[in-house]
Amino acid sequence: LDVFLATCLVVPVLPHGRVVSIVYDVTPLRLPTFFPDRESFRRRMARVIQRSAAVVAISERTRQDVLELFQADAERIRVIYPGRNERFRPLPGPDATRIAKRYGIQGRYVLYVGALSPHKNVTTLLHAYQQARLHNGLEATLVLIGSHRWGQELLSTLSSLPIRGDVILTGH
């Protein structure tokens, strides 16, 4: 084994070869109120950075966070932006229409794709959407695609808003 690519917070001890790690973000350290186990995250991340010959950060912001929070060697941290798979492309008209119909999407819409957990700040999106819808003439449905697993606070907020009927939750 010449190179091991570590894509999560686990880096093996190798008898030979090098480790290259990918760091996606340090959200538990930047938003500690949402992550009670952040010290475990800090220890694991420090170990990953220490054991890696090179670290790939997926954005310049992540690179700066790693440098600041872990005093890592800047020469070992490189930014490589995530790519995309070719299967993620616009659907042909009939397929798009079928999927929109399945979820009750008609006309214009605002789309959010991601976790519904508090640190993603989707609650602020709901309030901004409500403002745009009720006071600025926005004529579009808000479509939220993401797991409800961590979104109980969001669901509670949504149920109390006058625009709740204009929001579609698709789940995954």
mmCIF file of C-alpha atoms in Angstrom:
data_model
loop_
_atom_site.group_PDB
_atom_site.id
_atom_site.type_symbol
_atom_site.label_atom_id
_atom_site.label_comp_id
_atom_site.label_asym_id
_atom_site.label_seq_id
_atom_site.Cartn_x
_atom_site.Cartn_y
_atom_site.Cartn_z
ATOM 1 C CA LEU A 1 0.000 0.000 0.000
ATOM 2 C CA ASP A 2 1.566 3.279 -1.120
ATOM 3 C CA VAL A 3 -1.154 5.740 -0.144
ATOM 4 C CA PHE A 4 -4.205 5.433 2.073
ATOM 5 C CA LEU A 5 -6.965 8.018 1.481
ATOM 6 C CA ALA A 6 -8.742 8.768 4.754
ATOM 7 C CA THR A 7 -12.206 10.198 4.097
ATOM 8 C CA CYS A 8 -13.398 10.334 7.705
ATOM 9 C CA LEU A 9 -11.844 10.867 11.096
ATOM 10 C CA VAL A 10 -10.078 7.518 11.164
ATOM 11 C CA VAL A 11 -6.450 7.119 10.125
ATOM 12 C CA PRO A 12 -4.793 3.733 10.413
ATOM 13 C CA VAL A 13 -1.245 3.250 11.627
ATOM 14 C CA LEU A 14 0.515 1.876 8.571
ATOM 15 C CA PRO A 15 3.793 -0.053 8.574
ATOM 16 C CA HIS A 16 4.705 1.765 5.351
ATOM 17 C CA GLY A 17 3.054 4.124 2.909
ATOM 18 C CA ARG A 18 1.515 7.517 3.413
ATOM 19 C CA VAL A 19 -1.855 8.810 4.503
ATOM 20 C CA VAL A 20 -3.724 11.585 2.719
ATOM 21 C CA SER A 21 -6.790 12.837 4.597
ATOM 22 C CA ILE A 22 -9.811 14.814 3.484
ATOM 23 C CA VAL A 23 -11.230 17.435 5.855
ATOM 24 C CA TYR A 24 -14.728 18.579 4.960
ATOM 25 C CA ASP A 25 -15.245 21.098 7.752
ATOM 26 C CA VAL A 26 -14.693 21.757 11.438
ATOM 27 C CA THR A 27 -18.292 22.680 12.192
ATOM 28 C CA PRO A 28 -18.326 21.089 15.677
ATOM 29 C CA LEU A 29 -15.549 23.475 16.690
ATOM 30 C CA ARG A 30 -17.018 26.552 15.018
ATOM 31 C CA LEU A 31 -20.584 25.947 16.297
ATOM 32 C CA PRO A 32 -19.985 24.195 19.619
ATOM 33 C CA THR A 33 -23.497 24.670 21.013
ATOM 34 C CA PHE A 34 -24.808 22.168 18.457
ATOM 35 C CA PHE A 35 -22.147 19.525 19.170
ATOM 36 C CA PRO A 36 -21.812 18.407 22.803
ATOM 37 C CA ASP A 37 -19.093 15.868 21.856
ATOM 38 C CA ARG A 38 -16.881 18.458 20.153
ATOM 39 C CA GLU A 39 -13.783 17.640 22.237
ATOM 40 C CA SER A 40 -13.802 14.102 20.890
ATOM 41 C CA PHE A 41 -14.035 15.589 17.399
ATOM 42 C CA ARG A 42 -11.095 17.926 18.184
ATOM 43 C CA ARG A 43 -8.900 15.043 19.399
ATOM 44 C CA ARG A 44 -9.726 12.847 16.414
ATOM 45 C CA MET A 45 -9.160 15.691 13.948
ATOM 46 C CA ALA A 46 -5.812 16.557 15.556
ATOM 47 C CA ARG A 47 -4.749 12.910 15.260
ATOM 48 C CA VAL A 48 -5.798 12.800 11.598
ATOM 49 C CA ILE A 49 -3.842 15.953 10.764
ATOM 50 C CA GLN A 50 -0.787 14.770 12.694
ATOM 51 C CA ARG A 51 -0.686 11.352 10.988
ATOM 52 C CA SER A 52 -1.310 12.632 7.455
ATOM 53 C CA ALA A 53 1.443 13.368 4.980
ATOM 54 C CA ALA A 54 -1.043 15.650 3.215
ATOM 55 C CA VAL A 55 -4.455 17.035 4.051
ATOM 56 C CA VAL A 56 -7.059 17.941 1.453
ATOM 57 C CA ALA A 57 -9.438 20.690 2.522
ATOM 58 C CA ILE A 58 -12.592 20.995 0.408
ATOM 59 C CA SER A 59 -12.594 24.799 0.577
ATOM 60 C CA GLU A 60 -10.299 27.683 1.403
ATOM 61 C CA ARG A 61 -12.450 28.324 4.506
ATOM 62 C CA THR A 62 -11.794 24.773 5.728
ATOM 63 C CA ARG A 63 -8.075 25.176 5.034
ATOM 64 C CA GLN A 64 -7.967 28.378 7.067
ATOM 65 C CA ASP A 65 -9.891 26.698 9.913
ATOM 66 C CA VAL A 66 -7.439 23.786 10.004
ATOM 67 C CA LEU A 67 -4.467 26.134 10.023
ATOM 68 C CA GLU A 68 -5.951 28.304 12.762
ATOM 69 C CA LEU A 69 -7.411 25.653 15.037
ATOM 70 C CA PHE A 70 -4.684 23.005 14.721
ATOM 71 C CA GLN A 71 -1.571 25.029 13.877
ATOM 72 C CA ALA A 72 -0.989 22.646 10.979
ATOM 73 C CA ASP A 73 1.884 23.023 8.544
ATOM 74 C CA ALA A 74 0.474 25.137 5.703
ATOM 75 C CA GLU A 75 2.598 23.257 3.157
ATOM 76 C CA ARG A 76 0.703 20.026 3.918
ATOM 77 C CA ILE A 77 -2.794 21.507 3.497
ATOM 78 C CA ARG A 78 -4.147 21.799 -0.045
ATOM 79 C CA VAL A 79 -7.566 22.906 -1.271
ATOM 80 C CA ILE A 80 -9.249 20.575 -3.741
ATOM 81 C CA TYR A 81 -12.872 21.409 -4.428
ATOM 82 C CA PRO A 82 -15.306 18.502 -4.641
ATOM 83 C CA GLY A 83 -16.320 17.374 -8.088
ATOM 84 C CA ARG A 84 -19.613 16.029 -9.229
ATOM 85 C CA ASN A 85 -20.790 12.825 -10.762
ATOM 86 C CA GLU A 86 -22.163 13.041 -14.293
ATOM 87 C CA ARG A 87 -25.418 11.462 -13.119
ATOM 88 C CA PHE A 88 -26.243 14.791 -11.435
ATOM 89 C CA ARG A 89 -27.591 16.703 -14.409
ATOM 90 C CA PRO A 90 -30.870 18.269 -15.473
ATOM 91 C CA LEU A 91 -33.532 15.669 -16.131
ATOM 92 C CA PRO A 92 -35.361 15.492 -19.434
ATOM 93 C CA GLY A 93 -38.731 17.289 -19.336
ATOM 94 C CA PRO A 94 -40.992 14.262 -18.818
ATOM 95 C CA ASP A 95 -38.846 12.877 -15.964
ATOM 96 C CA ALA A 96 -38.690 16.264 -14.219
ATOM 97 C CA THR A 97 -42.464 16.654 -14.556
ATOM 98 C CA ARG A 98 -43.065 13.173 -13.106
ATOM 99 C CA ILE A 99 -40.843 13.862 -10.077
ATOM 100 C CA ALA A 100 -42.322 17.330 -9.488
ATOM 101 C CA LYS A 101 -45.804 15.796 -9.586
ATOM 102 C CA ARG A 102 -44.793 13.070 -7.106
ATOM 103 C CA TYR A 103 -43.844 15.739 -4.545
ATOM 104 C CA GLY A 104 -46.621 18.202 -5.358
ATOM 105 C CA ILE A 105 -44.275 20.823 -6.818
ATOM 106 C CA GLN A 106 -46.041 23.153 -9.231
ATOM 107 C CA GLY A 107 -44.646 26.250 -10.873
ATOM 108 C CA ARG A 108 -41.666 28.156 -9.543
ATOM 109 C CA TYR A 109 -39.826 26.971 -6.455
ATOM 110 C CA VAL A 110 -36.868 27.711 -4.209
ATOM 111 C CA LEU A 111 -34.830 24.563 -3.563
ATOM 112 C CA TYR A 112 -32.755 23.681 -0.484
ATOM 113 C CA VAL A 113 -30.825 20.402 -0.452
ATOM 114 C CA GLY A 114 -29.036 19.405 2.741
ATOM 115 C CA ALA A 115 -29.414 18.376 6.334
ATOM 116 C CA LEU A 116 -32.218 20.006 8.302
ATOM 117 C CA SER A 117 -30.127 20.091 11.473
ATOM 118 C CA PRO A 118 -29.874 23.314 13.477
ATOM 119 C CA HIS A 119 -26.297 24.129 12.460
ATOM 120 C CA LYS A 120 -27.390 24.385 8.821
ATOM 121 C CA ASN A 121 -29.549 27.381 9.789
ATOM 122 C CA VAL A 122 -32.552 26.298 7.717
ATOM 123 C CA THR A 123 -34.808 28.002 10.270
ATOM 124 C CA THR A 124 -33.401 31.334 9.080
ATOM 125 C CA LEU A 125 -34.178 30.256 5.506
ATOM 126 C CA LEU A 126 -37.794 29.643 6.591
ATOM 127 C CA HIS A 127 -38.052 33.119 8.089
ATOM 128 C CA ALA A 128 -36.423 34.733 5.045
ATOM 129 C CA TYR A 129 -38.763 32.803 2.755
ATOM 130 C CA GLN A 130 -41.749 33.929 4.831
ATOM 131 C CA GLN A 131 -40.576 37.550 4.574
ATOM 132 C CA ALA A 132 -40.125 37.280 0.804
ATOM 133 C CA ARG A 133 -43.444 35.492 0.360
ATOM 134 C CA LEU A 134 -45.623 37.708 2.558
ATOM 135 C CA HIS A 135 -43.985 41.107 2.140
ATOM 136 C CA ASN A 136 -41.992 41.068 -1.108
ATOM 137 C CA GLY A 137 -44.277 39.261 -3.525
ATOM 138 C CA LEU A 138 -42.298 36.052 -3.975
ATOM 139 C CA GLU A 139 -44.441 33.579 -5.890
ATOM 140 C CA ALA A 140 -42.616 30.315 -5.382
ATOM 141 C CA THR A 141 -42.867 27.229 -3.228
ATOM 142 C CA LEU A 142 -40.009 26.385 -0.858
ATOM 143 C CA VAL A 143 -38.851 22.790 -1.357
ATOM 144 C CA LEU A 144 -36.661 21.297 1.376
ATOM 145 C CA ILE A 145 -34.831 18.093 0.513
ATOM 146 C CA GLY A 146 -33.092 16.507 3.458
ATOM 147 C CA SER A 147 -33.439 14.090 6.318
ATOM 148 C CA HIS A 148 -35.809 15.019 9.127
ATOM 149 C CA ARG A 149 -33.601 13.047 11.530
ATOM 150 C CA TRP A 150 -32.063 16.171 13.103
ATOM 151 C CA GLY A 151 -34.759 18.606 12.031
ATOM 152 C CA GLN A 152 -37.297 18.452 14.860
ATOM 153 C CA GLU A 153 -36.682 22.093 15.808
ATOM 154 C CA LEU A 154 -37.167 23.094 12.182
ATOM 155 C CA LEU A 155 -40.404 21.108 11.890
ATOM 156 C CA SER A 156 -41.707 22.714 15.056
ATOM 157 C CA THR A 157 -40.891 26.197 13.747
ATOM 158 C CA LEU A 158 -42.448 25.439 10.370
ATOM 159 C CA SER A 159 -45.700 24.264 11.932
ATOM 160 C CA SER A 160 -46.105 27.672 13.614
ATOM 161 C CA LEU A 161 -45.518 29.801 10.499
ATOM 162 C CA PRO A 162 -48.288 31.159 8.249
ATOM 163 C CA ILE A 163 -46.372 29.998 5.147
ATOM 164 C CA ARG A 164 -46.281 26.343 6.259
ATOM 165 C CA GLY A 165 -48.604 25.371 3.389
ATOM 166 C CA ASP A 166 -46.102 26.806 0.886
ATOM 167 C CA VAL A 167 -43.254 24.560 2.041
ATOM 168 C CA ILE A 168 -42.729 21.035 0.745
ATOM 169 C CA LEU A 169 -40.628 18.574 2.729
ATOM 170 C CA THR A 170 -39.511 15.665 0.563
ATOM 171 C CA GLY A 171 -37.254 13.816 3.014
ATOM 172 C CA HIS A 172 -34.364 12.133 1.237
#
